[in-house]
C-alpha cells in the first residue's frame, strides 16, 4: 500500500525557517512527481509546489516563490520542503501528495499523507 | 489563474437524500476536474478524477458530470459516512487549484 508520512512541523516565529519531510513507501518513489499541498486552519486546500521524479523540474505557487524550496532524495524515498522567511499566512497543515501516474505531473492527487502542522507565531 | 467556485457553501440533508454539489470554473478546464472528500482531522480523499471517473474503492453512489466550466458531484443516496466537506480541483498549465469547498451536513 502507498504510504506517505510527513514530519517536521512545529511552532516557528515569523521570519523563521522550517524543513518538512515526507517519507514514502509502497511504490517506486523515483518514478513519481511529488507535491506539497497545504490547508490553513479552517480553510480550503492550496497546492504549494511539486517536483519531477528526478528533481530536474520544480514548480511553485506564486505566494511561496523565492521563500520555499522543494527537493527530494530518491535514495531515501523522501520528499522535503524547506520553508524560509515564514509568515503568519503560511500557518497550515502541510500534506505530501503523490501524482496519480508514474512519470507524469498529473492533473489530480492520487494519494495523500496525513499532514504535519506548521504554526507561525511570535 | 482559473478560479473554481463551489455552491452551495453548505448543504443540509438527511441520510438517504440525494446531494448535488456544483463547481464552476472561471474558464474552461477541459476534462481535468477532480473531486475530493475531507472529514475533520483527516487528509482529503480522491473521489472522482477527469470529471466522471471514480477512484479505486469509491462507491457507485458517487458520480461526477459536466464539461467546460460547469461540473457536478452527485451523491445518489447519502450514507452517514458521507457527511463531510467536498472540494473540486483542476490543473491548468503548472498551477493546481481547488474550490473553496461545500460542507454536506446532517439536517
XYZ file of N, CA, C and O in Angstrom, chain A:
488
model
N 0.837 -1.197 0.000
C 0.000 0.000 0.000
C 0.874 1.250 0.000
O 1.893 1.300 0.670
N 0.401 2.274 -0.704
C 1.088 3.552 -0.719
C 0.975 4.210 0.659
O -0.107 4.292 1.230
N 2.108 4.630 1.182
C 2.128 5.372 2.445
C 2.983 6.611 2.302
O 4.088 6.553 1.753
N 2.464 7.712 2.814
C 3.178 8.984 2.838
C 3.078 9.512 4.268
O 1.972 9.695 4.785
N 4.228 9.742 4.886
C 4.242 10.170 6.281
C 5.059 11.449 6.409
O 6.276 11.440 6.213
N 4.350 12.541 6.730
C 5.004 13.837 6.878
C 5.527 14.019 8.297
O 5.000 13.445 9.246
N 6.563 14.851 8.414
C 7.109 15.206 9.720
C 7.809 16.548 9.594
O 7.999 17.067 8.483
N 8.174 17.113 10.743
C 8.949 18.342 10.741
C 8.173 19.596 11.077
O 8.757 20.675 11.200
N 6.854 19.462 11.208
C 6.059 20.634 11.554
C 6.318 21.090 12.980
O 6.951 20.385 13.770
N 5.830 22.272 13.282
C 6.006 22.790 14.634
C 5.750 24.276 14.685
O 5.255 24.871 13.719
N 6.121 24.872 15.815
C 5.942 26.303 16.032
C 7.206 27.044 15.625
O 8.315 26.682 16.053
N 7.041 28.078 14.829
C 8.180 28.883 14.376
C 7.767 30.347 14.399
O 6.589 30.677 14.175
N 8.713 31.202 14.682
C 8.432 32.638 14.703
C 8.367 33.200 13.293
O 8.998 32.656 12.367
N 7.616 34.275 13.112
C 7.614 34.940 11.799
C 9.037 35.281 11.387
O 9.849 35.753 12.206
N 9.347 35.008 10.118
C 10.685 35.221 9.612
C 11.591 34.016 9.765
O 12.704 33.998 9.211
N 11.139 33.022 10.484
C 11.947 31.836 10.727
C 11.878 30.820 9.612
O 11.253 31.041 8.577
N 12.535 29.685 9.847
C 12.637 28.619 8.845
C 12.215 27.285 9.438
O 12.306 27.080 10.662
N 11.808 26.412 8.553
C 11.406 25.064 8.945
C 11.594 24.160 7.749
O 11.419 24.590 6.599
N 11.956 22.913 8.004
C 12.095 21.942 6.926
C 11.141 20.779 7.169
O 11.257 20.093 8.194
N 10.247 20.560 6.234
C 9.312 19.445 6.315
C 9.860 18.256 5.528
O 10.555 18.434 4.529
N 9.518 17.077 5.992
C 9.910 15.846 5.313
C 8.690 14.989 5.056
O 7.692 15.061 5.783
N 8.778 14.161 4.036
C 7.724 13.197 3.722
C 8.400 11.883 3.360
O 9.150 11.821 2.383
N 8.148 10.863 4.151
C 8.713 9.540 3.900
C 7.706 8.715 3.111
O 6.556 8.560 3.544
N 8.152 8.212 1.976
C 7.254 7.474 1.080
C 7.587 5.986 1.095
O 8.759 5.593 1.211
N 6.559 5.165 0.959
C 6.754 3.719 0.868
C 5.590 3.099 0.112
O 4.545 3.731 -0.062
N 5.798 1.882 -0.343
C 4.738 1.151 -1.025
C 4.650 1.396 -2.510
O 3.726 0.899 -3.166
N 5.575 2.175 -3.055
C 5.619 2.405 -4.501
C 7.043 2.817 -4.872
O 7.872 3.101 -4.005
N 7.306 2.866 -6.177
C 8.635 3.253 -6.664
C 8.731 4.775 -6.666
O 8.357 5.448 -7.632
N 9.224 5.320 -5.561
C 9.243 6.764 -5.331
C 9.917 7.502 -6.483
O 9.430 8.551 -6.927
N 10.984 6.960 -6.991
C 11.777 7.653 -8.006
C 11.059 7.765 -9.349
O 11.590 8.376 -10.279
N 9.872 7.197 -9.476
C 9.126 7.256 -10.734
C 8.004 8.286 -10.732
O 7.329 8.453 -11.741
N 7.794 8.953 -9.613
C 6.616 9.813 -9.477
C 6.944 11.264 -9.168
O 7.819 11.565 -8.352
N 6.213 12.174 -9.828
C 6.156 13.554 -9.383
C 5.543 13.565 -7.977
O 4.631 12.795 -7.684
N 6.023 14.492 -7.169
C 5.513 14.625 -5.805
C 5.128 16.081 -5.538
O 5.711 17.009 -6.114
N 4.168 16.260 -4.646
C 3.593 17.572 -4.377
C 3.528 17.870 -2.877
O 3.468 16.967 -2.056
N 3.468 19.151 -2.578
C 3.062 19.639 -1.260
C 1.779 20.455 -1.446
O 1.702 21.304 -2.329
N 0.802 20.167 -0.602
C -0.475 20.884 -0.588
C -0.721 21.307 0.854
O -0.460 20.537 1.777
N -1.214 22.518 1.072
C -1.424 22.981 2.438
C -2.863 23.400 2.677
O -3.614 23.660 1.739
N -3.202 23.460 3.963
C -4.555 23.842 4.365
C -4.467 24.652 5.648
O -4.137 24.112 6.709
N -4.734 25.934 5.549
C -4.750 26.793 6.722
C -5.897 26.373 7.636
O -6.895 25.812 7.166
N -5.771 26.631 8.937
C -6.814 26.202 9.885
C -8.194 26.687 9.484
O -8.413 27.883 9.273
N -9.129 25.758 9.323
C -10.495 26.093 8.977
C -10.708 26.573 7.557
O -11.804 27.038 7.210
N -9.679 26.449 6.728
C -9.749 26.957 5.356
C -9.667 25.828 4.335
O -9.636 24.642 4.700
N -9.621 26.215 3.057
C -9.563 25.243 1.980
C -8.142 24.798 1.661
O -7.185 25.114 2.367
N -8.030 24.075 0.570
C -6.772 23.473 0.162
C -6.036 24.368 -0.830
O -6.658 25.016 -1.680
N -4.716 24.389 -0.741
C -3.889 25.175 -1.659
C -2.672 24.349 -2.066
O -1.870 23.949 -1.205
N -2.513 24.119 -3.345
C -1.301 23.472 -3.868
C -0.126 24.418 -3.668
O -0.230 25.622 -3.934
N 0.993 23.890 -3.200
C 2.162 24.714 -2.871
C 3.287 24.546 -3.883
O 3.851 25.532 -4.384
N 3.644 23.295 -4.167
C 4.797 23.053 -5.028
C 4.795 21.598 -5.490
O 4.171 20.743 -4.863
N 5.524 21.349 -6.583
C 5.770 19.964 -6.967
C 7.139 19.818 -7.598
O 7.820 20.807 -7.912
N 7.566 18.564 -7.744
C 8.896 18.260 -8.221
C 8.853 17.003 -9.074
O 8.163 16.027 -8.740
N 9.587 17.045 -10.170
C 9.664 15.925 -11.079
C 10.388 14.760 -10.425
O 11.126 14.943 -9.458
N 10.190 13.563 -10.997
C 10.760 12.365 -10.383
C 12.272 12.440 -10.205
O 12.801 11.880 -9.239
N 12.984 13.112 -11.103
C 14.438 13.206 -10.977
C 14.894 14.535 -10.371
O 16.092 14.813 -10.306
N 13.956 15.371 -9.977
C 14.278 16.649 -9.357
C 14.642 17.752 -10.332
O 14.992 18.852 -9.914
N 14.562 17.489 -11.622
C 15.029 18.450 -12.623
C 14.028 19.576 -12.902
O 14.396 20.586 -13.491
N 12.800 19.402 -12.509
C 11.784 20.444 -12.681
C 11.043 20.639 -11.363
O 10.701 19.669 -10.683
N 10.803 21.910 -11.049
C 10.096 22.263 -9.819
C 9.163 23.419 -10.136
O 9.529 24.333 -10.880
N 7.984 23.407 -9.538
C 7.002 24.451 -9.753
C 6.418 24.866 -8.403
O 6.270 24.031 -7.505
N 6.096 26.166 -8.303
C 5.610 26.712 -7.040
C 4.402 27.620 -7.274
O 4.292 28.266 -8.319
N 3.538 27.706 -6.274
C 2.510 28.739 -6.282
C 3.195 30.075 -6.042
O 4.240 30.140 -5.358
N 2.661 31.133 -6.617
C 3.332 32.439 -6.560
C 3.635 32.893 -5.128
O 4.681 33.501 -4.868
N 2.748 32.595 -4.198
C 2.878 33.125 -2.838
C 4.088 32.576 -2.084
O 4.460 33.127 -1.046
N 4.699 31.504 -2.570
C 5.851 30.934 -1.863
C 7.145 31.014 -2.685
O 8.219 30.643 -2.189
N 7.044 31.481 -3.912
C 8.242 31.557 -4.755
C 9.310 32.428 -4.101
O 9.024 33.505 -3.589
N 10.537 31.921 -4.108
C 11.646 32.645 -3.513
C 11.810 32.412 -2.027
O 12.825 32.805 -1.442
N 10.823 31.787 -1.387
C 10.903 31.515 0.060
C 10.926 30.014 0.364
O 11.580 29.593 1.321
N 10.213 29.229 -0.427
C 10.138 27.784 -0.205
C 10.941 27.065 -1.293
O 10.973 27.513 -2.452
N 11.540 25.945 -0.914
C 12.262 25.113 -1.877
C 11.851 23.658 -1.684
O 11.969 23.110 -0.575
N 11.380 23.057 -2.765
C 11.024 21.642 -2.730
C 12.225 20.835 -3.222
O 12.948 21.264 -4.135
N 12.453 19.681 -2.612
C 13.550 18.824 -3.039
C 13.203 17.377 -2.708
O 12.204 17.116 -2.031
N 14.026 16.465 -3.176
C 13.782 15.056 -2.915
C 15.088 14.294 -2.869
O 16.094 14.732 -3.444
N 15.061 13.152 -2.197
C 16.194 12.239 -2.153
C 15.634 10.865 -2.503
O 15.028 10.202 -1.651
N 15.817 10.464 -3.740
C 15.231 9.193 -4.184
C 15.882 7.989 -3.496
O 15.243 6.944 -3.349
N 17.115 8.133 -3.081
C 17.779 7.030 -2.376
C 17.148 6.787 -1.004
O 17.179 5.672 -0.487
N 16.575 7.844 -0.449
C 15.944 7.740 0.864
C 14.419 7.724 0.773
O 13.740 7.749 1.798
N 13.883 7.714 -0.454
C 12.428 7.747 -0.654
C 11.777 8.883 0.121
O 10.748 8.716 0.794
N 12.388 10.044 0.013
C 11.933 11.173 0.827
C 11.760 12.450 0.020
O 12.534 12.731 -0.899
N 10.744 13.200 0.404
C 10.431 14.495 -0.172
C 10.615 15.536 0.912
O 10.337 15.266 2.100
N 11.052 16.734 0.526
C 11.301 17.786 1.505
C 10.674 19.109 1.054
O 10.441 19.332 -0.122
N 10.424 19.973 2.040
C 10.022 21.340 1.760
C 10.763 22.242 2.734
O 10.496 22.209 3.940
N 11.713 22.995 2.217
C 12.438 23.975 3.022
C 11.664 25.289 2.974
O 11.450 25.841 1.893
N 11.247 25.748 4.125
C 10.425 26.957 4.201
C 11.200 28.039 4.953
O 11.541 27.863 6.128
N 11.505 29.118 4.261
C 12.219 30.238 4.848
C 11.332 31.474 4.884
O 10.295 31.529 4.214
N 11.746 32.463 5.652
C 11.004 33.731 5.746
C 9.513 33.482 5.969
O 8.657 34.061 5.289
N 9.225 32.640 6.928
C 7.836 32.248 7.162
C 6.988 33.409 7.644
O 7.448 34.273 8.411
N 5.748 33.407 7.180
C 4.780 34.439 7.514
C 3.593 33.804 8.238
O 3.384 32.593 8.149
N 2.809 34.640 8.879
C 1.622 34.133 9.582
C 0.704 33.379 8.629
O 0.103 32.363 8.997
N 0.627 33.853 7.399
C -0.272 33.230 6.421
C 0.233 31.885 5.887
O -0.471 31.208 5.147
N 1.442 31.495 6.279
C 1.958 30.173 5.910
C 1.533 29.097 6.905
O 1.761 27.906 6.670
N 0.936 29.507 8.011
C 0.489 28.538 9.008
C -0.586 27.637 8.409
O -1.583 28.118 7.867
N -0.363 26.328 8.498
C -1.267 25.381 7.841
C -0.844 23.958 8.169
O 0.250 23.724 8.695
N -1.721 23.033 7.833
C -1.327 21.636 7.751
C -0.757 21.440 6.356
O -1.391 21.831 5.365
N 0.440 20.876 6.300
C 1.096 20.628 5.020
C 1.013 19.135 4.702
O 1.454 18.294 5.498
N 0.415 18.849 3.543
C 0.259 17.481 3.081
C 1.251 17.181 1.951
O 1.444 18.006 1.049
N 1.789 16.002 1.993
C 2.553 15.442 0.895
C 1.559 14.664 0.032
O 0.713 13.931 0.573
N 1.629 14.833 -1.283
C 0.673 14.146 -2.153
C 1.382 13.641 -3.402
O 2.225 14.349 -3.960
N 1.016 12.464 -3.834
C 1.662 11.847 -4.980
C 0.853 12.049 -6.245
O -0.399 12.021 -6.220
N 1.543 12.240 -7.355
C 0.877 12.270 -8.651
C 0.240 10.906 -8.908
O 0.689 9.891 -8.379
N -0.801 10.876 -9.732
C -1.516 9.612 -9.907
C -0.782 8.579 -10.753
O -0.951 7.372 -10.510
N 0.003 9.038 -11.724
C 0.643 8.113 -12.655
C 2.143 8.359 -12.677
O 2.601 9.487 -12.501
N 2.895 7.330 -12.937
C 4.344 7.484 -12.968
C 4.767 8.354 -14.141
O 4.145 8.364 -15.202
N 5.816 9.147 -13.884
C 6.479 9.960 -14.904
C 5.594 11.045 -15.523
O 5.901 11.546 -16.611
N 4.509 11.401 -14.866
C 3.645 12.484 -15.322
C 3.277 13.344 -14.115
O 3.013 12.798 -13.050
N 3.202 14.671 -14.294
C 2.814 15.507 -13.155
C 1.378 15.257 -12.716
O 1.024 15.437 -11.557
N 0.551 14.868 -13.677
C -0.833 14.533 -13.351
C -1.703 15.758 -13.191
O -1.233 16.891 -13.061
N -2.988 15.527 -13.213
C -3.956 16.611 -13.075
C -4.692 16.546 -11.752
O -5.499 17.429 -11.457
N -4.423 15.528 -10.955
C -5.055 15.411 -9.649
C -4.072 14.709 -8.708
O -2.959 14.359 -9.105
N -4.490 14.525 -7.463
C -3.609 13.962 -6.442
C -4.178 12.630 -5.986
O -5.238 12.582 -5.378
N -3.428 11.556 -6.311
C -3.972 10.229 -6.058
C -3.853 9.757 -4.624
O -4.706 9.024 -4.131
N -2.774 10.142 -3.972
C -2.529 9.687 -2.605
C -2.035 10.854 -1.766
O -1.278 11.698 -2.244
N -2.467 10.860 -0.505
C -2.115 11.938 0.414
C -1.565 11.358 1.712
O -1.993 10.289 2.163
N -0.648 12.101 2.325
C -0.248 11.767 3.678
C -1.244 12.361 4.659
O -2.243 12.974 4.263
N -0.977 12.191 5.953
C -1.875 12.692 6.988
C -1.587 14.122 7.380
O -2.379 14.746 8.096
N -0.477 14.654 6.936
C -0.188 16.062 7.159
C 0.644 16.347 8.393
O 0.685 15.551 9.338
N 1.306 17.501 8.367
C 2.067 17.983 9.517
C 1.739 19.455 9.704
O 1.659 20.215 8.738
N 1.517 19.860 10.940
C 1.035 21.209 11.249
C 2.194 22.171 11.445
O 3.104 21.915 12.233
N 2.115 23.285 10.730
C 3.081 24.366 10.885
C 2.345 25.563 11.494
O 1.338 26.014 10.951
N 2.855 26.053 12.602
C 2.286 27.218 13.276
C 3.311 28.339 13.231
O 4.473 28.130 13.606
N 2.909 29.488 12.760
C 3.803 30.638 12.669
C 3.279 31.714 13.620
O 2.245 32.326 13.377
N 4.003 31.911 14.688
C 3.533 32.858 15.703
C 4.698 33.284 16.582
O 5.635 32.504 16.814
N 4.623 34.517 17.071
C 5.645 35.007 17.996
C 5.212 34.770 19.444
O 5.943 35.098 20.368
